[in-house]
Coordinates of C-alpha atoms and ligand atoms in Angstrom, one line a residue:
M1 CA -97.7 -42.5 141.9
A2 CA -96.4 -42.1 145.4
V3 CA -99.9 -41.3 146.6
L4 CA -100.9 -44.9 146.9
P5 CA -98.1 -46.2 149.2
A6 CA -98.4 -43.0 151.2
L7 CA -102.2 -43.6 151.6
F8 CA -101.5 -47.1 152.6
G9 CA -98.9 -46.0 155.2
L10 CA -101.4 -43.5 156.5
L11 CA -104.1 -46.2 156.7
L12 CA -101.7 -48.5 158.5
A13 CA -100.8 -45.8 161.0
T14 CA -104.4 -45.0 161.7
V15 CA -105.1 -48.7 162.1
V16 CA -102.3 -49.1 164.6
T17 CA -103.0 -45.9 166.5
G18 CA -106.7 -46.9 166.2
Q19 CA -105.8 -49.4 168.8
N20 CA -105.5 -52.4 166.5
V21 CA -102.7 -54.8 167.1
D22 CA -101.8 -57.7 165.0
I23 CA -102.9 -60.7 167.1
S24 CA -102.6 -64.3 166.3
P25 CA -104.4 -66.6 166.4
K26 CA -107.7 -64.8 166.3
E27 CA -109.5 -67.8 167.7
A28 CA -108.4 -71.0 169.3
V29 CA -110.1 -74.1 170.6
R30 CA -108.3 -75.9 173.4
R31 CA -109.1 -78.5 176.0
A32 CA -108.6 -77.6 179.7
G33 CA -105.0 -78.3 180.6
D34 CA -103.7 -77.7 177.1
D35 CA -101.3 -74.8 176.4
L36 CA -101.6 -71.9 174.1
V37 CA -99.3 -69.2 172.6
V38 CA -100.9 -65.9 171.7
L39 CA -98.7 -63.3 170.0
C40 CA -99.4 -59.6 169.6
K41 CA -97.2 -57.5 167.3
V42 CA -96.6 -53.8 166.5
P43 CA -94.1 -52.4 164.0
Y44 CA -92.1 -50.5 166.6
P45 CA -90.1 -51.3 169.7
I46 CA -92.0 -51.5 173.0
D47 CA -91.0 -51.4 176.6
S48 CA -93.8 -53.3 178.2
C49 CA -96.3 -56.1 177.5
R50 CA -99.5 -56.9 179.3
M51 CA -102.0 -59.7 178.6
T52 CA -105.5 -60.3 180.1
V53 CA -106.4 -63.9 180.5
G54 CA -109.5 -65.0 182.3
G55 CA -110.1 -61.5 183.7
K56 CA -106.7 -61.2 185.2
S57 CA -104.1 -58.9 183.8
Y58 CA -100.5 -60.3 183.6
R59 CA -97.5 -58.1 183.1
L60 CA -95.1 -60.2 181.0
I61 CA -91.4 -59.9 181.4
P62 CA -89.2 -61.9 179.0
S63 CA -86.8 -63.0 181.7
N64 CA -89.5 -64.3 183.9
Q65 CA -90.6 -67.7 182.7
D66 CA -91.8 -69.2 186.0
E67 CA -95.5 -68.2 186.1
E68 CA -98.6 -69.9 184.6
V69 CA -98.7 -67.2 181.9
V70 CA -95.3 -66.1 180.7
Y71 CA -93.7 -63.9 178.0
S72 CA -93.3 -65.4 174.5
G73 CA -91.8 -63.8 171.5
Q74 CA -88.5 -62.6 170.0
G75 CA -88.2 -59.6 172.3
L76 CA -89.9 -56.3 173.2
Q77 CA -87.4 -54.4 170.9
Y78 CA -89.1 -56.2 167.9
G79 CA -92.5 -55.0 169.0
E80 CA -93.5 -58.6 170.0
C81 CA -95.8 -59.2 173.0
G82 CA -96.8 -62.8 173.3
A83 CA -98.1 -65.0 176.1
H84 CA -97.4 -68.6 176.6
I85 CA -100.4 -70.0 178.6
K86 CA -99.1 -73.2 180.1
H87 CA -102.3 -74.8 181.5
I88 CA -105.6 -73.5 180.2
R89 CA -108.3 -73.5 182.8
E90 CA -112.0 -74.1 182.1
E91 CA -112.9 -70.7 183.4
W92 CA -110.6 -68.9 181.0
N93 CA -113.0 -69.6 178.2
G94 CA -113.6 -66.2 176.6
N95 CA -111.5 -63.3 175.3
I96 CA -107.7 -62.9 175.7
S97 CA -106.4 -59.4 175.1
C98 CA -103.0 -57.8 175.0
M99 CA -102.1 -54.2 175.9
L100 CA -99.1 -52.6 174.4
P101 CA -97.7 -49.1 174.7
P102 CA -98.6 -46.8 171.8
K103 CA -96.0 -45.4 169.3
S104 CA -97.0 -42.0 170.4
G105 CA -99.5 -40.5 172.8
S106 CA -100.6 -42.1 176.0
I107 CA -103.4 -44.5 175.1
E108 CA -102.4 -48.2 175.1
V109 CA -103.1 -50.2 172.0
T110 CA -104.9 -53.5 172.4
G111 CA -105.6 -56.7 170.5
A112 CA -108.1 -59.4 171.4
M113 CA -108.6 -63.1 170.5
R114 CA -111.2 -65.6 171.4
L115 CA -110.3 -68.7 173.3
L116 CA -112.8 -71.5 173.4
V117 CA -112.1 -74.0 176.1
A118 CA -113.6 -77.1 174.8
R119 CA -116.2 -78.8 176.9
A120 CA -117.4 -82.2 176.1
P121 CA -121.0 -82.4 175.1
G122 CA -123.6 -84.7 176.7
N123 CA -124.3 -88.1 175.3
P124 CA -126.0 -88.1 171.8
Q125 CA -129.7 -88.9 171.9
L126 CA -131.4 -90.6 168.9
V127 CA -135.0 -89.7 168.6
S128 CA -137.2 -91.6 166.2
S129 CA -140.5 -93.2 165.7
P130 CA -141.2 -95.7 168.6
Q131 CA -142.7 -98.3 166.2
S132 CA -140.5 -101.4 166.2
T133 CA -141.0 -102.5 162.6
F134 CA -141.4 -100.6 159.3
K135 CA -142.6 -101.5 155.9
E136 CA -140.6 -101.3 152.8
G137 CA -141.1 -97.8 151.3
D138 CA -141.9 -96.2 154.6
D139 CA -140.5 -92.7 155.2
F140 CA -138.3 -93.0 158.3
M141 CA -137.1 -90.0 160.2
A142 CA -134.7 -89.7 163.0
Q143 CA -133.3 -86.8 165.0
C144 CA -130.0 -86.8 166.8
I145 CA -129.3 -84.4 169.6
V146 CA -125.9 -83.8 171.1
P147 CA -126.4 -81.3 174.0
D148 CA -124.2 -78.8 175.7
G149 CA -120.9 -78.8 173.9
R150 CA -118.4 -76.1 173.6
P151 CA -118.1 -75.6 170.7
A152 CA -121.0 -77.6 169.3
A153 CA -120.3 -81.2 168.6
K154 CA -120.1 -82.6 165.0
I155 CA -122.6 -85.2 164.0
T156 CA -122.2 -87.9 161.3
W157 CA -124.6 -90.7 160.4
Y158 CA -123.9 -94.3 159.5
L159 CA -125.9 -97.2 158.3
D160 CA -123.9 -100.1 159.8
E161 CA -120.4 -99.0 158.8
V162 CA -121.3 -97.0 155.7
Q163 CA -121.6 -93.3 156.1
L164 CA -125.0 -91.9 155.3
L165 CA -125.0 -88.8 153.2
A166 CA -128.3 -88.8 151.4
G167 CA -131.3 -87.6 153.4
V168 CA -129.2 -85.8 156.0
H169 CA -130.6 -82.4 156.9
Q170 CA -128.8 -79.3 157.9
P171 CA -127.7 -79.3 161.5
I172 CA -129.3 -76.8 163.8
I173 CA -127.3 -75.3 166.6
T174 CA -128.9 -73.7 169.6
S175 CA -127.9 -72.5 173.1
E176 CA -129.7 -71.6 176.3
P177 CA -129.8 -67.8 176.9
G178 CA -126.8 -66.8 179.0
S179 CA -124.9 -70.0 178.3
D180 CA -122.0 -70.5 176.0
L181 CA -122.7 -74.2 175.6
Q182 CA -124.2 -75.3 172.4
T183 CA -126.7 -78.0 171.5
I184 CA -126.6 -79.4 168.0
S185 CA -129.4 -81.4 166.4
Q186 CA -129.7 -83.0 163.0
N187 CA -132.4 -84.9 161.2
V188 CA -132.1 -87.7 158.7
S189 CA -134.9 -89.0 156.6
R190 CA -135.0 -92.1 154.4
S191 CA -137.3 -94.2 152.4
L192 CA -136.7 -97.7 153.8
T193 CA -135.7 -100.5 151.5
A194 CA -135.5 -104.3 151.9
D195 CA -131.7 -103.9 152.2
D196 CA -132.1 -101.7 155.3
N197 CA -133.6 -104.5 157.3
G198 CA -131.3 -105.5 160.2
K199 CA -129.0 -102.5 159.7
K200 CA -128.1 -100.2 162.5
L201 CA -128.7 -96.5 162.1
V202 CA -125.9 -94.7 164.0
C203 CA -125.6 -91.1 165.1
R204 CA -121.9 -90.4 165.8
A205 CA -120.9 -87.4 167.8
E206 CA -117.3 -86.1 167.7
H207 CA -115.9 -83.3 169.7
E208 CA -112.5 -81.7 170.6
A209 CA -113.0 -82.5 174.2
L210 CA -113.8 -86.2 173.7
D211 CA -111.1 -88.8 173.4
G212 CA -113.2 -90.8 171.0
P213 CA -116.6 -90.5 169.2
K214 CA -119.8 -91.2 171.1
E215 CA -122.7 -93.0 169.4
A216 CA -126.4 -93.6 169.7
A217 CA -127.9 -96.2 167.5
R218 CA -131.1 -98.1 166.6
Q219 CA -131.7 -101.2 164.7
L220 CA -134.0 -101.0 161.6
V221 CA -136.5 -103.7 161.0
V222 CA -138.1 -103.6 157.6
H223 CA -140.9 -106.0 156.5
Y224 CA -141.9 -106.7 152.9
P225 CA -144.0 -109.3 151.1
P226 CA -142.4 -112.2 149.3
K227 CA -140.7 -111.0 146.1
R228 CA -139.6 -113.0 143.2
L229 CA -136.1 -112.5 141.9
E230 CA -136.9 -113.2 138.3
A231 CA -140.0 -112.4 136.3
G232 CA -142.0 -115.0 134.4
P233 CA -142.5 -118.8 134.7
I234 CA -139.6 -120.9 136.0
T235 CA -138.2 -123.9 134.2
I236 CA -135.9 -126.3 136.0
F237 CA -133.5 -127.8 133.6
G238 CA -131.2 -130.7 133.7
L239 CA -133.4 -133.3 135.4
K240 CA -132.8 -136.9 134.8
L241 CA -135.6 -139.5 134.5
G242 CA -135.3 -142.0 137.3
A243 CA -133.0 -139.8 139.4
E244 CA -133.6 -137.4 142.2
G245 CA -134.7 -133.9 141.1
R246 CA -134.6 -130.7 143.1
L247 CA -136.9 -127.9 142.3
N248 CA -135.5 -124.7 143.8
V249 CA -137.1 -121.3 143.9
S250 CA -135.2 -118.3 145.3
L251 CA -137.1 -115.4 146.7
R252 CA -136.9 -112.6 149.2
A253 CA -139.3 -112.0 152.1
N254 CA -139.4 -110.6 155.6
P255 CA -140.8 -111.9 157.9
P256 CA -139.9 -115.5 156.9
P257 CA -142.3 -116.9 154.4
A258 CA -144.5 -119.9 154.5
A259 CA -144.6 -122.1 151.4
E260 CA -147.2 -124.3 149.8
W261 CA -146.7 -126.5 146.8
T262 CA -149.5 -127.7 144.6
L263 CA -148.9 -130.9 142.5
G264 CA -152.1 -131.7 140.8
D265 CA -154.5 -132.3 143.7
V266 CA -151.8 -132.8 146.2
V267 CA -151.0 -129.7 148.4
L268 CA -147.8 -129.8 150.4
A269 CA -146.9 -127.3 153.1
P270 CA -143.3 -127.9 154.2
P271 CA -142.0 -129.8 155.9
A272 CA -144.2 -132.4 154.2
A273 CA -144.2 -135.3 151.8
D274 CA -146.9 -136.8 149.7
A275 CA -148.4 -140.2 150.5
S276 CA -145.9 -142.2 148.4
R277 CA -142.9 -140.0 149.4
S278 CA -142.3 -139.3 145.8
A279 CA -142.3 -135.5 146.5
V280 CA -140.8 -134.0 149.6
A281 CA -141.3 -130.3 150.4
L282 CA -138.4 -128.9 152.4
E283 CA -138.6 -126.0 154.9
P284 CA -137.6 -122.6 153.4
L285 CA -133.8 -122.3 153.7
H286 CA -132.7 -118.8 154.8
L287 CA -129.6 -117.8 152.9
G288 CA -129.3 -114.5 154.7
G289 CA -130.4 -110.9 154.0
G290 CA -134.0 -112.1 153.6
Y291 CA -133.2 -114.4 150.7
Y292 CA -134.7 -117.9 150.9
N293 CA -134.5 -121.1 148.8
I294 CA -137.7 -123.1 148.8
T295 CA -137.1 -126.6 147.5
L296 CA -139.3 -129.5 146.5
V297 CA -137.4 -132.8 146.1
L298 CA -138.7 -135.4 143.7
T299 CA -137.2 -138.7 144.8
R300 CA -137.4 -140.2 141.3
V301 CA -138.2 -138.0 138.4
A302 CA -140.9 -139.7 136.2
K303 CA -142.0 -139.0 132.7
E304 CA -145.3 -137.5 133.9
D305 CA -143.5 -135.2 136.3
V306 CA -141.9 -133.5 133.3
D307 CA -145.3 -132.9 131.7
R308 CA -147.0 -131.1 134.5
T309 CA -146.8 -127.7 136.1
Y310 CA -145.9 -127.3 139.7
Y311 CA -147.3 -124.4 141.6
L312 CA -145.7 -122.7 144.6
R313 CA -147.4 -120.2 146.7
V314 CA -145.3 -118.2 149.2
T315 CA -146.9 -116.0 151.9
N316 CA -146.0 -113.9 154.8
D317 CA -147.9 -111.2 156.8
L318 CA -147.6 -108.7 154.1
G319 CA -148.6 -110.6 151.0
Q320 CA -148.0 -113.5 148.8
E321 CA -146.3 -114.5 145.5
E322 CA -147.1 -117.4 143.2
F323 CA -144.7 -119.3 141.0
A324 CA -145.4 -121.8 138.2
L325 CA -142.6 -124.3 137.5
R326 CA -142.0 -126.5 134.5
L327 CA -139.4 -129.3 134.5
S328 CA -137.1 -130.2 131.6
T329 CA -134.7 -133.0 131.1
M330 CA -132.6 -130.9 128.8
D331 CA -129.6 -128.9 129.9
E332 CA -130.2 -125.3 130.3
P333 CA -129.9 -123.9 126.8
A334 CA -126.7 -122.0 126.3
G335 CA -128.3 -119.4 124.2
V336 CA -130.4 -118.2 127.1
E337 CA -127.2 -117.2 128.9
L338 CA -125.4 -115.8 125.9
D339 CA -128.1 -113.2 125.1
T340 CA -126.7 -110.3 123.0
G341 CA -123.4 -112.1 122.3
A342 CA -125.2 -115.1 120.9
I343 CA -127.6 -113.0 118.8
V344 CA -124.7 -111.1 117.2
G345 CA -122.9 -114.4 116.6
I346 CA -125.9 -115.9 115.0
V347 CA -126.4 -112.9 112.8
I348 CA -122.7 -112.9 111.7
A349 CA -122.9 -116.7 111.0
V350 CA -126.0 -116.2 108.9
L351 CA -124.4 -113.4 107.0
L352 CA -121.3 -115.5 106.3
L353 CA -123.4 -118.3 105.1
L354 CA -125.3 -116.0 102.7
I355 CA -122.0 -114.6 101.4
A356 CA -120.7 -118.2 100.9
I357 CA -123.8 -119.2 99.0
F358 CA -123.5 -116.0 96.9
L359 CA -119.9 -116.8 96.1
V360 CA -120.6 -120.4 95.1
V361 CA -123.4 -119.2 92.8
F362 CA -121.0 -116.7 91.3
A363 CA -118.2 -119.2 90.9
K364 CA -120.7 -121.5 89.1
A365 CA -121.8 -118.6 86.9
T366 CA -118.3 -117.7 85.9
D367 CA -117.3 -121.3 85.4
R368 CA -120.2 -121.7 83.0
W369 CA -119.1 -118.6 81.3
C370 CA -115.5 -119.7 81.3
F371 CA -116.4 -123.0 79.6
A372 CA -117.7 -120.9 76.8
G373 CA -114.4 -119.0 76.4
R374 CA -111.7 -120.9 78.2
S375 CA -108.9 -119.1 76.4
H376 CA -109.8 -115.8 77.9
R377 CA -109.9 -116.9 81.4
T378 CA -106.8 -115.0 82.5
D379 CA -108.3 -111.8 81.0
I380 CA -111.3 -111.8 83.1
P381 CA -109.8 -110.3 86.3
D382 CA -107.8 -107.8 84.3
G383 CA -110.8 -106.9 82.2
A384 CA -113.1 -106.7 85.2
D385 CA -110.6 -104.8 87.3
S386 CA -110.0 -101.1 87.4
E387 CA -106.2 -101.5 87.3
A388 CA -105.8 -101.4 83.6
P389 CA -109.1 -102.1 82.0
L390 CA -108.7 -100.9 78.5
P391 CA -105.2 -101.7 77.2
P392 CA -105.4 -105.4 77.9
H393 CA -108.7 -105.5 76.0
D394 CA -107.1 -103.8 73.1
D395 CA -104.1 -106.2 73.3
V396 CA -106.4 -109.1 73.5
K397 CA -108.3 -107.7 70.6
G398 CA -105.1 -107.2 68.7
S399 CA -103.2 -110.3 69.4
E400 CA -105.8 -113.0 69.4
N401 CA -108.6 -113.0 67.0
P402 CA -111.5 -115.0 68.2
S403 CA -113.9 -112.7 66.5
H404 CA -117.0 -114.5 67.4
D405 CA -115.9 -115.4 70.9
H406 CA -114.6 -111.9 71.6
G407 CA -117.7 -110.2 70.5
D408 CA -119.5 -112.5 72.9
Y409 CA -117.1 -111.7 75.6
I410 CA -117.5 -107.9 75.3
S411 CA -121.2 -108.0 75.2
N412 CA -121.1 -110.5 78.1
G413 CA -118.6 -108.4 80.0
D414 CA -120.6 -105.3 79.6
T415 CA -123.7 -106.8 81.0
K416 CA -121.9 -108.8 83.7
H417 CA -119.7 -106.0 84.8
P418 CA -121.8 -104.5 87.5
E419 CA -122.7 -107.9 88.9
K420 CA -119.1 -109.0 88.9
K421 CA -117.8 -106.1 91.0
P422 CA -118.9 -107.5 94.4
D423 CA -117.4 -110.8 93.4
T424 CA -113.9 -109.4 92.9
A425 CA -114.3 -107.1 95.8
V426 CA -115.0 -109.9 98.3
Ligands
NAG501 C1 -114.7 -60.7 173.1 O1 -114.3 -59.9 172.0 C2 -115.3 -59.7 171.1 C3 -114.7 -58.9 170.0 O2 -113.4 -59.4 169.6 C4 -116.5 -58.9 171.7 O3 -117.5 -58.8 170.7 C5 -117.0 -59.8 172.8 O4 -118.0 -59.1 173.5 C6 -115.9 -60.1 173.8 N1 -116.4 -61.0 174.8 C7 -116.2 -60.8 176.1 C8 -116.8 -61.8 177.0 O5 -115.5 -59.9 176.5
NAG502 C1 -136.4 -82.8 163.0 O1 -137.2 -83.7 163.5 C2 -138.0 -83.3 164.6 C3 -138.8 -84.4 165.2 O2 -138.6 -85.6 164.5 C4 -138.9 -82.1 164.2 O3 -139.6 -81.6 165.3 C5 -138.0 -81.0 163.6 O4 -138.8 -80.0 163.1 C6 -137.2 -81.6 162.5 N1 -136.3 -80.5 162.0 C7 -136.0 -80.4 160.8 C8 -135.0 -79.3 160.5 O5 -136.4 -81.1 159.9
NAG503 C1 -131.2 -126.5 145.0 O1 -131.0 -126.3 146.4 C2 -130.3 -127.3 147.1 C3 -130.3 -127.0 148.5 O2 -131.6 -126.8 149.0 C4 -128.9 -127.3 146.5 O3 -128.1 -128.3 147.1 C5 -128.9 -127.6 145.0 O4 -127.7 -127.4 144.5 C6 -129.9 -126.6 144.3 N1 -130.1 -127.0 143.0 C7 -130.1 -126.2 141.9 C8 -130.3 -126.8 140.6 O5 -130.1 -125.0 142.1
NAG504 C1 -130.7 -121.7 146.0 O1 -131.4 -121.9 144.7 C2 -130.7 -121.5 143.6 C3 -131.5 -121.7 142.4 O2 -132.8 -121.1 142.5 C4 -129.4 -122.3 143.5 O3 -128.6 -121.8 142.4 C5 -128.6 -122.1 144.8 O4 -127.5 -123.0 144.7 C6 -129.4 -122.5 146.0 N1 -128.6 -122.3 147.1 C7 -128.6 -123.1 148.2 C8 -127.7 -122.7 149.3 O5 -129.3 -124.1 148.2

C-alpha cells in the first residue's frame, strides 16, 4: 500500500534532482515594453536565485527592486525564485531560464520557459484572379498572406460584414530558415452567386503586436443573365377599363438589362411610346441588388387590351428572358394567395355540407317513420342507444300494446339500427 506514495516520492525526487524546476508560465507572448513575471519553485528552502534573460544572467536578491529584472516571489525560504521583468526588449525573444541551488549535491537545478516577444506582421496581401468580373457559378479563389509576424498572425475572412466560414481552407504557416518570424497564408474558395455581386471580400489579420486588425479587400463583381422571379405566365389583375394600367414585371439581372415590349405588331424599347401614346414603356427601374421593375403604362385600358397577350423580352450581355403577360379587370383571386389554408378550408366546408345533407335526409327518413308510429317517438333514442337498450323495449312491450305497430317497430328497428348509429353519434 505504501509502495505507491513512496514510488511517487522517489519519482518527484528524481525529477527535481534531474534538474527540473516547476516554472510558470511555460510560454508567454508579450509586446516589447510589456512586463512579465516568471516564477520557479522547488519544495525546499534556497539561498540564491539566478535568472537568465536575453543571454544575461541576473542574480536576484529579494531586497533589491531597482533593476530592470528583479526578484519576485514569497521568499527564498519558500523555495521561490521568480523574476519580474519590467520592460521586455525585442531582443529578449527566446528562452528564459532560472538556476536554483540543488537540495543536495553541487549541480544547480534549472527551469526554462519560452518568451515570444510579439512582432507585428507586415500588411496582409490578398491574391486572387486578376479578372475584374465573374459569372454566377464561377469558382472564385483567393489567397491571403500575412508575412513575418511573431507569432504568426491570425486570419479571418468576411464578405462585407459577415464572417465567411464555408470554403475557408486550413492556414499554412511557414518561416524563412534561420528566422523566428512566421508567415501565414490561407485560401478561400467559393462558388459565386448573384447575391455576391457588389460585396467586398475582406481578409482580416489580427496580431498581438497590432493595436487593431489590418485588412486587405477586393470587390466582387458577378454577372448573370436576366432571371425571372416567378415561373409561368404573368397575369396583371385589378385593371379598370378606361383608367390607367401599369404592367410591372420584376426580375433580376447584372449588368442592367434592356427591355423590349411587343404589343401586336408594335415593338417598344424603353423609353418609348406607341404612335397614339396609348402605351408607354418606362426605363427599367433598379430597385437595388440587381432587382429591376420593368413597367409598361397603358394610358387608358381598353377592352381589347384585356384580350391580348403582351410580350416582354429582357436581355443583357449574358442572355435573355421572355415574359408573356395577360391582363385582367378582376381583383387578384384570394384563393391564389391562400394556397393550402384555402384548400383545407374548402375541403372542410364540403365535408360539412355533405354531413348536413346526410342529416337532413335522415331527419326526413325518421320523420316519415315517426308519422307511422308517433306514440313511440320518445322510445326511439332509448331503443337505438346503447344505454339501456333492452328493458325499455320490454317495458314498452309490456305497458303499451300496439301489437301491429310494435311488430312493425321491431322489424323496422332491427333493419334500421346500423344505419341509425351515425345519426345519433353525430
Ligand atoms: C529553448 O528551450 C527549449 C526547450 O525548452 C529548447 O529546445 C530550445 O533549443 C531553447 N532555445 C534556445 C534559443 O535556447
Ligand atoms: C492557395 O492558393 C494558391 C494560389 O491561389 C495556390 O498556389 C496554393 O496551392 C493554394 N493552397 C492551398 C492549400 O489550397
Ligand atoms: C408598378 O410599378 C410602379 C412603379 O414603376 C408602382 O408605382 C406601382 O405600384 C406598381 N404596380 C403594381 C400593380 O405592382
Ligand atoms: C415592382 O413591381 C412589383 C410587381 O411586379 C410591385 O409589387 C412593386 O411595388 C414594384 N416596385 C416599385 C418600386 O415600383
